[in-house]
Structures are given as C-alpha cells and as structure tokens.
Short mmCIF file of C-alpha atoms and ligand atoms in Angstrom, two decimals:
data_model
loop_
_atom_site.label_atom_id
_atom_site.label_comp_id
_atom_site.label_asym_id
_atom_site.label_seq_id
_atom_site.Cartn_x
_atom_site.Cartn_y
_atom_site.Cartn_z
CA MET A 1321 10.26 -19.64 -25.92
CA LEU A 1322 8.95 -17.44 -28.72
CA ALA A 1323 10.02 -19.89 -31.37
CA THR A 1324 8.26 -22.81 -29.71
CA ALA A 1325 4.97 -21.22 -28.57
CA PRO A 1326 2.22 -23.57 -29.84
CA GLY A 1327 0.65 -22.48 -33.08
CA SER A 1328 2.91 -19.49 -33.41
CA VAL A 1329 4.71 -18.28 -36.48
CA MET A 1330 8.41 -19.12 -36.31
CA LEU A 1331 10.01 -16.00 -34.92
CA ARG A 1332 13.76 -15.71 -35.06
CA PRO A 1333 14.96 -19.27 -34.51
CA GLN A 1334 17.98 -17.99 -32.54
CA ALA A 1335 15.93 -15.60 -30.41
CA ALA A 1336 17.48 -16.87 -27.18
CA THR A 1337 20.94 -15.77 -28.24
CA THR A 1338 19.89 -12.29 -29.32
CA LEU A 1339 17.94 -11.28 -26.21
CA ARG A 1340 19.66 -8.88 -23.83
CA PRO A 1341 19.51 -9.46 -20.05
CA GLY A 1342 15.96 -8.67 -18.95
CA GLN A 1343 14.59 -8.72 -22.50
CA LEU A 1344 11.62 -11.07 -22.81
CA PHE A 1345 10.71 -10.49 -26.45
CA ILE A 1346 11.64 -8.35 -29.43
CA ALA A 1347 8.77 -6.01 -30.23
CA GLU A 1348 10.07 -5.33 -33.76
CA ASP A 1349 9.62 -9.04 -34.58
CA PHE A 1350 5.89 -8.82 -33.89
CA ALA A 1351 5.55 -6.09 -36.51
CA LEU A 1352 7.89 -7.86 -38.98
CA CYS A 1353 5.72 -10.98 -38.76
CA GLU A 1354 2.67 -8.79 -39.44
CA LEU A 1355 0.83 -10.04 -36.38
CA GLY A 1356 -2.55 -8.43 -35.69
CA ALA A 1357 -3.05 -6.18 -32.67
CA PRO A 1358 -4.91 -8.84 -30.59
CA GLU A 1359 -2.11 -11.34 -31.16
CA ILE A 1360 0.63 -8.85 -30.32
CA TRP A 1361 -1.16 -7.91 -27.09
CA ASP A 1362 -1.79 -11.57 -26.16
CA ARG A 1363 1.87 -12.45 -26.65
CA MET A 1364 3.26 -9.46 -24.80
CA ILE A 1365 1.02 -9.83 -21.78
CA SER A 1366 1.24 -13.62 -21.51
CA ILE A 1367 5.04 -13.57 -21.73
CA ALA A 1368 5.20 -10.72 -19.19
CA VAL A 1369 2.93 -12.56 -16.74
CA ARG A 1370 4.72 -15.88 -17.12
CA GLU A 1371 8.07 -14.18 -16.49
CA GLN A 1372 6.60 -12.54 -13.36
CA ALA A 1373 6.81 -8.97 -14.60
CA SER A 1374 4.94 -6.50 -12.40
CA ASP A 1375 4.20 -3.95 -15.12
CA LEU A 1376 4.01 -3.59 -18.89
CA HIS A 1377 4.44 -0.07 -20.27
CA LEU A 1378 3.42 0.97 -23.78
CA THR A 1379 4.66 4.52 -24.33
CA TYR A 1380 4.58 6.63 -27.47
CA GLN A 1381 7.77 8.33 -28.50
CA SER A 1382 8.76 10.01 -31.76
CA GLU A 1383 9.96 6.66 -33.24
CA GLY A 1384 6.79 4.73 -32.36
CA MET A 1385 5.42 2.78 -29.42
CA ARG A 1386 8.18 1.72 -27.05
CA ILE A 1387 7.50 -1.38 -24.96
CA GLY A 1388 8.96 -1.69 -21.48
CA VAL A 1389 8.58 -4.39 -18.86
CA ARG A 1390 9.31 -4.04 -15.15
CA LEU A 1391 10.98 -7.11 -13.67
CA ASP A 1392 11.88 -7.20 -9.98
CA GLY A 1393 11.52 -3.43 -9.79
CA ARG A 1394 13.67 -2.59 -12.80
CA MET A 1395 12.52 -1.45 -16.26
CA HIS A 1396 13.77 -3.41 -19.26
CA ASP A 1397 13.31 -2.19 -22.83
CA GLN A 1398 11.62 -4.65 -25.20
CA GLY A 1399 11.84 -2.64 -28.42
CA VAL A 1400 9.57 -0.45 -30.54
CA LEU A 1401 6.40 -1.04 -32.55
CA PRO A 1402 5.66 1.28 -35.50
CA ALA A 1403 3.21 4.00 -34.40
CA GLU A 1404 0.33 2.72 -36.55
CA VAL A 1405 0.70 -0.84 -35.20
CA GLY A 1406 0.95 0.60 -31.68
CA GLN A 1407 -2.25 2.57 -32.23
CA ARG A 1408 -4.11 -0.63 -33.11
CA VAL A 1409 -2.77 -2.31 -29.97
CA THR A 1410 -3.87 0.70 -27.88
CA ASN A 1411 -7.38 0.54 -29.36
CA HIS A 1412 -7.56 -3.19 -28.71
CA VAL A 1413 -6.59 -2.71 -25.05
CA LYS A 1414 -9.08 0.15 -24.66
CA VAL A 1415 -11.89 -2.06 -25.95
CA LEU A 1416 -10.83 -5.04 -23.81
CA SER A 1417 -10.68 -2.99 -20.62
CA ARG A 1418 -13.98 -1.22 -21.41
CA MET A 1419 -12.55 2.24 -21.86
CA GLU A 1420 -14.20 4.75 -24.18
CA LEU A 1421 -12.58 4.17 -27.55
CA SER A 1422 -13.42 7.60 -28.97
CA GLU A 1423 -12.09 9.50 -25.93
CA ARG A 1424 -8.49 10.42 -26.73
CA ARG A 1425 -7.86 13.44 -24.55
CA LYS A 1426 -8.67 12.34 -21.00
CA PRO A 1427 -6.87 9.76 -18.82
CA GLN A 1428 -8.89 6.56 -18.35
CA ASP A 1429 -8.65 3.58 -16.01
CA GLY A 1430 -9.78 0.02 -16.53
CA ARG A 1431 -9.42 -3.51 -15.22
CA LEU A 1432 -9.15 -6.78 -17.01
CA THR A 1433 -9.00 -10.41 -15.92
CA LEU A 1434 -7.08 -12.88 -18.07
CA ASP A 1435 -6.72 -16.62 -17.87
CA ILE A 1436 -3.05 -17.47 -18.22
CA ASP A 1437 -2.04 -21.13 -17.87
CA GLY A 1438 -5.32 -21.79 -16.03
CA ARG A 1439 -4.72 -19.02 -13.48
CA PRO A 1440 -6.91 -15.92 -13.30
CA ILE A 1441 -4.67 -12.83 -13.51
CA ASP A 1442 -6.06 -9.36 -12.77
CA LEU A 1443 -4.65 -6.42 -14.68
CA ARG A 1444 -5.09 -2.79 -13.72
CA ILE A 1445 -4.84 -0.64 -16.84
CA SER A 1446 -4.25 3.08 -16.93
CA LEU A 1447 -4.28 5.23 -20.06
CA LEU A 1448 -2.57 8.63 -20.20
CA PRO A 1449 -2.77 10.87 -23.31
CA THR A 1450 0.69 12.40 -23.93
CA SER A 1451 2.15 14.54 -26.72
CA HIS A 1452 2.85 11.54 -29.02
CA GLY A 1453 -0.17 9.33 -28.31
CA GLU A 1454 -2.04 7.44 -25.60
CA ASP A 1455 0.39 5.74 -23.21
CA ILE A 1456 -0.74 2.60 -21.46
CA ALA A 1457 0.53 1.29 -18.12
CA VAL A 1458 -0.52 -2.23 -17.16
CA ARG A 1459 -0.06 -3.40 -13.56
CA VAL A 1460 -0.14 -7.17 -13.10
CA LEU A 1461 -1.92 -8.09 -9.86
CA ASP A 1462 -0.68 -11.59 -9.26
CA ARG A 1463 -2.02 -13.12 -6.05
CA GLU A 1464 0.67 -15.78 -5.92
CA SER A 1465 3.58 -13.34 -5.87
CA SER A 1466 1.87 -10.61 -3.84
CA LEU A 1467 0.18 -12.51 -1.06
CA LEU A 1468 3.16 -13.91 0.80
CA SER A 1469 3.33 -15.18 4.33
CA VAL A 1470 5.44 -13.12 6.75
CA ASP A 1471 8.27 -15.66 6.75
CA ARG A 1472 8.58 -15.40 2.96
CA LEU A 1473 9.00 -11.62 2.90
CA GLY A 1474 12.72 -11.76 3.68
CA VAL A 1475 12.44 -11.15 7.40
CA SER A 1476 15.40 -12.66 9.24
CA GLY A 1477 14.86 -15.05 12.15
CA CYS A 1478 15.22 -12.60 15.04
CA GLN A 1479 13.15 -9.94 13.25
CA LEU A 1480 10.35 -12.47 12.77
CA GLY A 1481 10.11 -12.80 16.56
CA GLU A 1482 9.93 -9.00 16.89
CA ILE A 1483 7.13 -8.80 14.31
CA ASP A 1484 5.20 -11.50 16.14
CA ALA A 1485 5.59 -9.62 19.41
CA LEU A 1486 4.21 -6.48 17.73
CA ILE A 1487 1.14 -8.04 16.14
CA ASN A 1488 0.30 -10.28 19.08
CA ALA A 1489 -0.42 -7.17 21.14
CA PRO A 1490 -4.18 -6.78 21.62
CA SER A 1491 -4.11 -3.06 20.88
CA GLY A 1492 -1.87 -0.21 19.79
CA LEU A 1493 -0.48 1.33 16.65
CA ILE A 1494 1.92 -0.33 14.22
CA LEU A 1495 3.26 1.69 11.29
CA VAL A 1496 4.76 0.18 8.14
CA THR A 1497 6.93 2.70 6.33
CA GLY A 1498 8.94 3.00 3.10
CA SER A 1499 8.85 4.67 -0.30
CA THR A 1500 6.31 3.82 -3.03
CA GLY A 1501 7.01 0.33 -4.36
CA ALA A 1502 8.91 -0.71 -1.22
CA GLY A 1503 6.49 -3.59 -0.64
CA LYS A 1504 4.44 -2.07 2.21
CA SER A 1505 1.11 -3.50 0.98
CA THR A 1506 2.58 -6.98 0.67
CA THR A 1507 3.84 -6.70 4.25
CA LEU A 1508 0.49 -5.43 5.57
CA TYR A 1509 -1.35 -8.24 3.80
CA ALA A 1510 1.11 -10.76 5.23
CA LEU A 1511 0.61 -9.37 8.74
CA LEU A 1512 -3.17 -9.54 8.33
CA GLN A 1513 -3.00 -13.13 7.12
CA ARG A 1514 -0.98 -13.98 10.22
CA LEU A 1515 -3.63 -12.27 12.36
CA THR A 1516 -6.72 -13.87 10.85
CA ASP A 1517 -7.07 -17.04 12.84
CA GLY A 1518 -10.76 -16.32 13.49
CA SER A 1519 -10.19 -15.03 17.02
CA ARG A 1520 -10.03 -11.35 16.01
CA LYS A 1521 -12.28 -9.35 13.70
CA CYS A 1522 -10.18 -7.62 11.04
CA VAL A 1523 -11.43 -4.71 8.92
CA THR A 1524 -9.44 -2.82 6.28
CA ILE A 1525 -9.90 0.55 4.59
CA GLU A 1526 -8.21 0.52 1.20
CA ASP A 1527 -7.82 2.56 -1.96
CA PRO A 1528 -8.02 0.46 -4.04
CA ILE A 1529 -8.66 -3.06 -2.72
CA GLU A 1530 -6.08 -5.08 -4.66
CA TYR A 1531 -6.69 -8.58 -3.36
CA ASP A 1532 -9.54 -10.34 -1.61
CA LEU A 1533 -8.35 -11.56 1.75
CA PRO A 1534 -10.29 -14.45 3.22
CA GLY A 1535 -11.55 -13.75 6.75
CA VAL A 1536 -11.07 -9.98 6.43
CA ASN A 1537 -13.77 -7.34 5.87
CA GLN A 1538 -12.46 -4.89 3.30
CA ALA A 1539 -13.93 -1.42 2.68
CA GLN A 1540 -13.08 0.65 -0.38
CA VAL A 1541 -12.54 4.42 -0.44
CA ASN A 1542 -14.63 6.06 -3.17
CA HIS A 1543 -13.94 9.78 -3.51
CA LYS A 1544 -16.38 10.14 -6.44
CA ILE A 1545 -19.33 9.61 -4.10
CA GLY A 1546 -17.72 11.27 -1.08
CA VAL A 1547 -16.72 8.07 0.74
CA ASP A 1548 -13.33 9.12 2.12
CA TRP A 1549 -10.94 7.71 4.74
CA SER A 1550 -12.34 9.58 7.71
CA MET A 1551 -15.96 8.68 6.87
CA LEU A 1552 -15.04 4.99 6.53
CA MET A 1553 -12.98 5.13 9.72
CA ARG A 1554 -16.02 6.38 11.68
CA SER A 1555 -18.18 3.63 10.21
CA VAL A 1556 -15.58 0.89 10.74
CA LEU A 1557 -15.35 1.72 14.45
CA ARG A 1558 -19.08 1.05 14.82
CA HIS A 1559 -18.42 -2.48 13.54
CA ASP A 1560 -16.35 -3.19 16.62
CA PRO A 1561 -13.20 -4.58 14.98
CA ASN A 1562 -10.19 -5.89 16.91
CA VAL A 1563 -7.81 -5.08 14.08
CA ILE A 1564 -8.04 -2.14 11.63
CA MET A 1565 -5.74 -1.85 8.66
CA LEU A 1566 -5.55 1.56 6.99
CA GLY A 1567 -3.51 2.37 3.95
CA GLU A 1568 -1.64 5.62 4.27
CA ILE A 1569 -2.89 8.15 6.82
CA ARG A 1570 -3.21 11.38 4.81
CA ASP A 1571 -5.44 13.75 6.77
CA PRO A 1572 -5.54 15.06 10.35
CA GLU A 1573 -8.95 13.58 11.08
CA THR A 1574 -7.92 10.05 10.11
CA ALA A 1575 -4.62 10.42 11.98
CA SER A 1576 -6.41 11.38 15.19
CA ALA A 1577 -9.08 8.69 14.73
CA ALA A 1578 -6.42 6.01 14.15
CA VAL A 1579 -4.54 7.03 17.30
CA ARG A 1580 -7.78 7.13 19.32
CA ALA A 1581 -8.77 3.66 18.09
CA ALA A 1582 -5.31 2.30 18.97
CA ASN A 1583 -5.69 3.75 22.47
CA SER A 1584 -9.12 2.22 22.97
CA GLY A 1585 -8.45 -1.46 22.58
CA ARG A 1586 -7.90 -1.90 18.81
CA LEU A 1587 -4.78 -2.92 16.97
CA VAL A 1588 -4.28 -0.40 14.15
CA LEU A 1589 -1.95 -1.03 11.20
CA ALA A 1590 -1.15 1.90 8.92
CA THR A 1591 1.47 2.94 6.38
CA SER A 1592 3.70 5.98 6.00
CA HIS A 1593 6.11 7.22 3.32
CA ALA A 1594 8.83 8.18 5.79
CA SER A 1595 12.25 6.79 4.88
CA TYR A 1596 13.15 5.35 8.29
CA SER A 1597 11.34 3.99 11.31
CA ALA A 1598 11.41 6.92 13.73
CA ALA A 1599 10.48 9.42 11.02
CA ALA A 1600 7.17 7.58 10.50
CA VAL A 1601 6.12 8.51 14.03
CA GLU A 1602 6.99 12.12 13.35
CA SER A 1603 4.85 12.11 10.17
CA LEU A 1604 1.84 11.27 12.34
CA THR A 1605 2.37 14.10 14.79
CA ALA A 1606 3.04 16.42 11.83
CA LEU A 1607 -0.53 15.63 10.73
CA GLY A 1608 -1.80 17.00 14.02
CA ALA A 1609 -2.14 13.83 16.11
CA HIS A 1610 -1.29 14.74 19.72
CA PRO A 1611 2.25 13.52 20.60
CA HIS A 1612 1.07 12.31 24.01
CA PHE A 1613 -1.63 10.07 22.49
CA VAL A 1614 0.68 8.89 19.69
CA ALA A 1615 3.24 7.89 22.31
CA ARG A 1616 0.64 5.96 24.31
CA ALA A 1617 -0.62 4.12 21.22
CA LEU A 1618 2.73 3.33 19.61
CA ARG A 1619 3.81 -0.35 19.57
CA GLY A 1620 6.40 -0.11 16.85
CA VAL A 1621 7.38 0.72 13.30
CA ILE A 1622 8.44 -1.58 10.48
CA ALA A 1623 10.57 0.26 7.88
CA GLN A 1624 11.35 -1.57 4.66
CA THR A 1625 12.74 -1.54 1.18
CA LEU A 1626 13.09 -4.15 -1.55
CA VAL A 1627 16.26 -5.44 -3.18
CA ARG A 1628 16.61 -7.99 -5.95
CA ARG A 1629 17.20 -11.54 -4.75
CA LEU A 1630 20.04 -13.52 -6.31
CA CYS A 1631 18.87 -16.23 -8.71
CA PRO A 1632 19.09 -19.61 -6.94
CA TYR A 1633 19.97 -21.36 -10.22
CA CYS A 1634 23.13 -19.46 -11.12
CA THR A 1635 24.52 -17.92 -7.92
CA ILE A 1636 28.20 -18.42 -7.29
CA ARG A 1637 30.08 -17.67 -4.12
CA LEU A 1638 32.77 -14.98 -4.18
CA GLU A 1639 35.85 -15.95 -2.23
CA GLU A 1640 37.85 -12.75 -2.60
CA THR A 1641 36.24 -9.32 -2.80
CA SER A 1642 36.87 -5.83 -1.51
CA ASP A 1643 33.17 -5.56 -0.64
CA PHE A 1644 33.81 -7.47 2.59
CA ALA A 1645 35.25 -4.25 4.07
CA LEU A 1646 31.90 -2.51 3.66
CA LEU A 1647 30.21 -5.32 5.53
CA GLU A 1648 32.62 -5.63 8.45
CA ASP A 1649 30.39 -3.78 10.91
CA VAL A 1650 27.65 -6.42 10.73
CA GLN A 1651 29.70 -9.63 10.79
CA HIS A 1652 29.12 -9.90 14.54
CA LEU A 1653 25.36 -10.10 13.86
CA LEU A 1654 25.71 -13.36 11.92
CA ASN A 1655 24.96 -16.55 13.82
CA PRO A 1656 28.18 -18.15 15.14
CA ASP A 1657 27.85 -21.12 12.76
CA GLU A 1658 27.22 -18.94 9.69
CA ARG A 1659 30.05 -18.35 7.25
CA PRO A 1660 29.82 -15.12 5.20
CA ALA A 1661 28.92 -16.03 1.64
CA LEU A 1662 29.11 -12.96 -0.55
CA SER A 1663 27.74 -14.10 -3.92
CA MET A 1664 26.83 -13.04 -7.43
CA GLY A 1665 24.50 -14.33 -10.13
CA ARG A 1666 26.15 -15.40 -13.38
CA GLY A 1667 22.88 -15.15 -15.33
CA CYS A 1668 20.84 -18.03 -16.74
CA PRO A 1669 17.49 -18.59 -18.48
CA HIS A 1670 15.71 -18.79 -15.08
CA CYS A 1671 16.60 -15.17 -14.29
CA ARG A 1672 16.38 -13.82 -17.88
CA HIS A 1673 20.20 -13.54 -17.69
CA THR A 1674 20.07 -10.79 -15.05
CA GLY A 1675 21.49 -12.86 -12.16
CA TYR A 1676 18.47 -11.96 -10.02
CA ARG A 1677 15.11 -13.64 -9.56
CA SER A 1678 12.27 -12.07 -7.51
CA ARG A 1679 12.83 -9.67 -4.65
CA LEU A 1680 13.64 -9.66 -1.00
CA GLY A 1681 12.40 -7.31 1.73
CA VAL A 1682 14.99 -5.60 3.94
CA PHE A 1683 13.55 -4.54 7.27
CA GLU A 1684 14.18 -2.34 10.27
CA ILE A 1685 11.90 -3.05 13.22
CA MET A 1686 11.65 -0.41 15.90
CA THR A 1687 9.84 -1.65 18.97
CA ALA A 1688 8.68 1.17 21.23
CA ASP A 1689 9.85 0.96 24.85
CA ASP A 1690 9.11 3.35 27.73
CA ARG A 1691 11.96 5.66 26.77
CA THR A 1692 10.76 5.79 23.12
CA ARG A 1693 7.26 6.72 24.30
CA GLU A 1694 8.62 9.39 26.59
CA MET A 1695 10.63 10.92 23.75
CA VAL A 1696 7.65 10.82 21.35
CA ALA A 1697 5.35 12.36 23.99
CA HIS A 1698 7.81 15.23 24.37
CA ASN A 1699 8.03 15.66 20.61
CA ARG A 1700 11.77 14.93 20.46
CA PRO A 1701 13.25 14.93 16.90
CA ALA A 1702 12.99 11.66 14.96
CA ARG A 1703 16.80 11.31 14.78
CA GLU A 1704 16.99 11.25 18.59
CA VAL A 1705 14.30 8.58 18.83
CA TYR A 1706 16.18 6.65 16.15
CA SER A 1707 19.50 6.90 18.02
CA HIS A 1708 17.83 5.53 21.12
CA ALA A 1709 16.46 2.56 19.12
CA VAL A 1710 19.93 1.86 17.65
CA GLU A 1711 21.57 2.07 21.11
CA SER A 1712 18.94 -0.39 22.36
CA GLY A 1713 20.07 -2.91 19.75
CA MET A 1714 17.75 -2.34 16.79
CA VAL A 1715 19.10 -3.84 13.57
CA THR A 1716 18.92 -0.93 11.11
CA ILE A 1717 17.73 -1.27 7.54
CA ALA A 1718 21.34 -0.80 6.33
CA GLN A 1719 22.58 -3.54 8.67
CA ALA A 1720 19.74 -5.87 7.66
CA GLY A 1721 20.66 -5.29 4.00
CA LYS A 1722 24.32 -6.02 4.65
CA LEU A 1723 23.36 -9.23 6.47
CA SER A 1724 21.35 -10.31 3.42
CA ALA A 1725 24.43 -9.73 1.25
CA LEU A 1726 26.66 -11.66 3.66
CA ARG A 1727 24.13 -14.50 3.57
CA GLY A 1728 24.39 -14.64 -0.21
CA LEU A 1729 20.80 -13.51 -0.79
CA THR A 1730 21.57 -10.27 -2.60
CA THR A 1731 24.57 -8.18 -3.66
CA VAL A 1732 26.36 -5.09 -2.36
CA GLU A 1733 25.51 -3.41 -5.68
CA GLU A 1734 21.79 -3.88 -4.99
CA LEU A 1735 22.18 -2.39 -1.52
CA LEU A 1736 24.01 0.64 -2.87
CA ASN A 1737 21.19 1.18 -5.36
CA ASN A 1738 18.29 0.68 -2.97
CA VAL A 1739 19.24 1.29 0.65
CA SER A 1740 20.01 5.00 0.96
CA GLU A 1741 21.10 4.64 4.62
CA ILE A 1742 24.21 2.85 3.38
CA TRP A 1743 25.31 6.22 1.97
CA THR A 1744 24.08 8.46 4.75
CA GLY A 1745 25.68 6.44 7.51
CA GLY A 1746 22.33 5.39 8.98
CA ALA A 1747 23.80 2.11 10.15
ZN1 ZN B 1347 19.92 -17.34 -12.99
#
C-alpha cells in the first residue's frame, strides 16, 4: 500500500513482507525519505483511518517520538521518528487543530475534520506535555463504524428480543454498564436509533456529543460555564421528553432526578462503570438514590464488553482442540441445528495479519422481575440479585462470550483476555 500510494516516493518495495501483524507503516521510513511534517502526518492519519484504527498515539520517549495505533482495542507499535522530526509533526498538528503553538506546558484539546476518500472524518486531538515532549493522542470518530444498528452490535438472537422488550417499555430505567472502552456509547446510540421512529421525543445529555443523531435533541455538558448534568437534567424535564439518555450518572442529584423521571412516565437510559449487571443497580443506590424508588423504576441492565471478531477472510475451523472443555457448560444454549465451530484466524492482508477484523459486543441482559425489584428495594447485595437473575435463566456475559467462540465469531484467547467473569466463575 505504501509503495503504490499515488504520487508517493517509493518506500521499501517489499514493505508488505516486512510489516509485523498490526503494523500499518514503518515510521522510520518516513524520516529516511526526508518527508516533511505535513506529509508524514497526512500519511499516518490517512492510513490509520483507512485501516479503521480508533486512535493514533504520538508519544515522546528518550529515543524519539514513538508512534502507536490502536486497532480493534489493541495497541500496535509503528516505529519511532527522530525527536526533531517528531517536534515538527507535533507543531503541525497543533496548528491544524487550532491549539496555541507557543504553549508547551499546559494540556490542550482540539478537533479536526479531514476528508479521507470523500468521507468527512472527525478527529478529537488531545495534547499532554510530558517529561520528554508534548504527547499527542488522536481519537478517530468514524460515524460508519460507531453508529451501528442494534442487530450489528453482536447481540445474539434471543438477547435481541430481550433488548426490544426493555426499550419498548414506555417508562422506566435501563442501565448500560461496562468498563471504559467496552462500547457502551455505541450501544446507547444504537438503542436510541431503534427508538427514534418519530413517535417518541428523545433528548440526550452528553459530555461530549460525539455524533449527531438525526431525530434526537442533544444537549452538551459545559462545566466551564457551569452547565452541569443536574442543571441540564432539570431543563430537559421541562421539554417533556419521552426518552432521556444520560451518559454516566456521577452525582447524587442526577441519580435521584433520573430515578424520579423514570418513575414519572419517561424512559431513562444511563451508563455505569460496574463490571456486571446487578452491580450497576447497586452503584445507583450507592449514589444516594432511594432503593425503593430505584426498584420501582428499574426495567433492566445491559452489561457488555468487546472482544475482537475473527477475520471473515482467513478464519479456519478447528476440529480438535482442548478448548472445547472450557465451553462445555454452554453447549446446551446453542440452537439444536447449530454445530460448534471453534475457529481461528490465520492472518491475511484484510486483517493486517492479526487474524481479527473489527470487534464484537458480548452482552448480559438482566431483565428486572418482581423478585428483582423486591431485592433491590430491600437493598440486598448485588451478588444475590445476580444469582436470582442467573437462576431465572439469564445468559451471563461469560456464557455469551463462550457462545460467540462456539459460533466461530471469536476465540477462547480473546475471552480469557477480555471477559473477567471467565476467571472468577461468574458463569
Ligand atoms: Zn484475515
């Protein structure tokens, strides 16, 4: 790809054979070819965007500026630029994203829109002065890969029905929980898109607003001028919405307001950082929301994590493997006509030789029943509420992950790296 880019200098004719898995370019080559800072930046960012990287990291270390790219959640090293070349690239990015060029001691934030292959791509750029220089983190906000419909998130057939039952309720509280980077925003956006058929007024409170959603009124938190979550929440309620989407509930006032709204005819969607479904409910009462009102409002919790999806171009089926033993406890959850298809990716140009291409959500959907509400109202520990959900037939996040592996969508290795419940016996 590098060697054939139109108008480019010939860079390493055998580049394809020297790239490691996950390596998109060789930073040292840019310096060797004496490219200018604007050209180095253009190449790095356009290759990263075309290869669907989520982030580009330019960090100063003692040997120079190290370039890293995050692909499907994993960092891949792309080499080092000499410090003085790196400094010119940093200055170029600061100018492009309208940061103060002369300010070298304070962190700065900027945004930038690029046209890549005729598509507008938004970049969120953050600059952090560190001991060796000014590090830059670039987040690629790509509408096409971030605004997915619910059925493209990785939700299995029966879970899709459970999600529909949750969001079709006219009112109540739905929590989406998982660690940072677990795909919660993508899920919330997907739920909202499913809800916006024009029959319900949807309002969001976000910090920051990452994507414009057609048919949704989006309000932005702005701490600099004192516009915080609770102030926006009070204002949003006066706009008489049917559906309110909050990001994370962080303060007692917003927690109580969200629960009140969910108990007075609105459907409220919010996020939590709790690691499993029942713990998300507990995080709300820990913020001071009254357990009795939380119980009355609660519809359900969607817990999730992301695993890498096997590349469809190079996946091969494994006939014999010891991993099947780990998956035995979920075989009965497969459809009767499904044959377990544990698979692996051999690696090909489509997946940058990693064997994986894009990511897949793994979900646990806890629907609140009368017993759940009773337990929440009496402030029972999250583990008890969770046990009740499992006894009632909830597919846990560990089981959902194992099913994805048995269906040949991901690997046991990915589950072991990303689904902690596999280790703690949560399934
Ligand atoms: Zn592949």
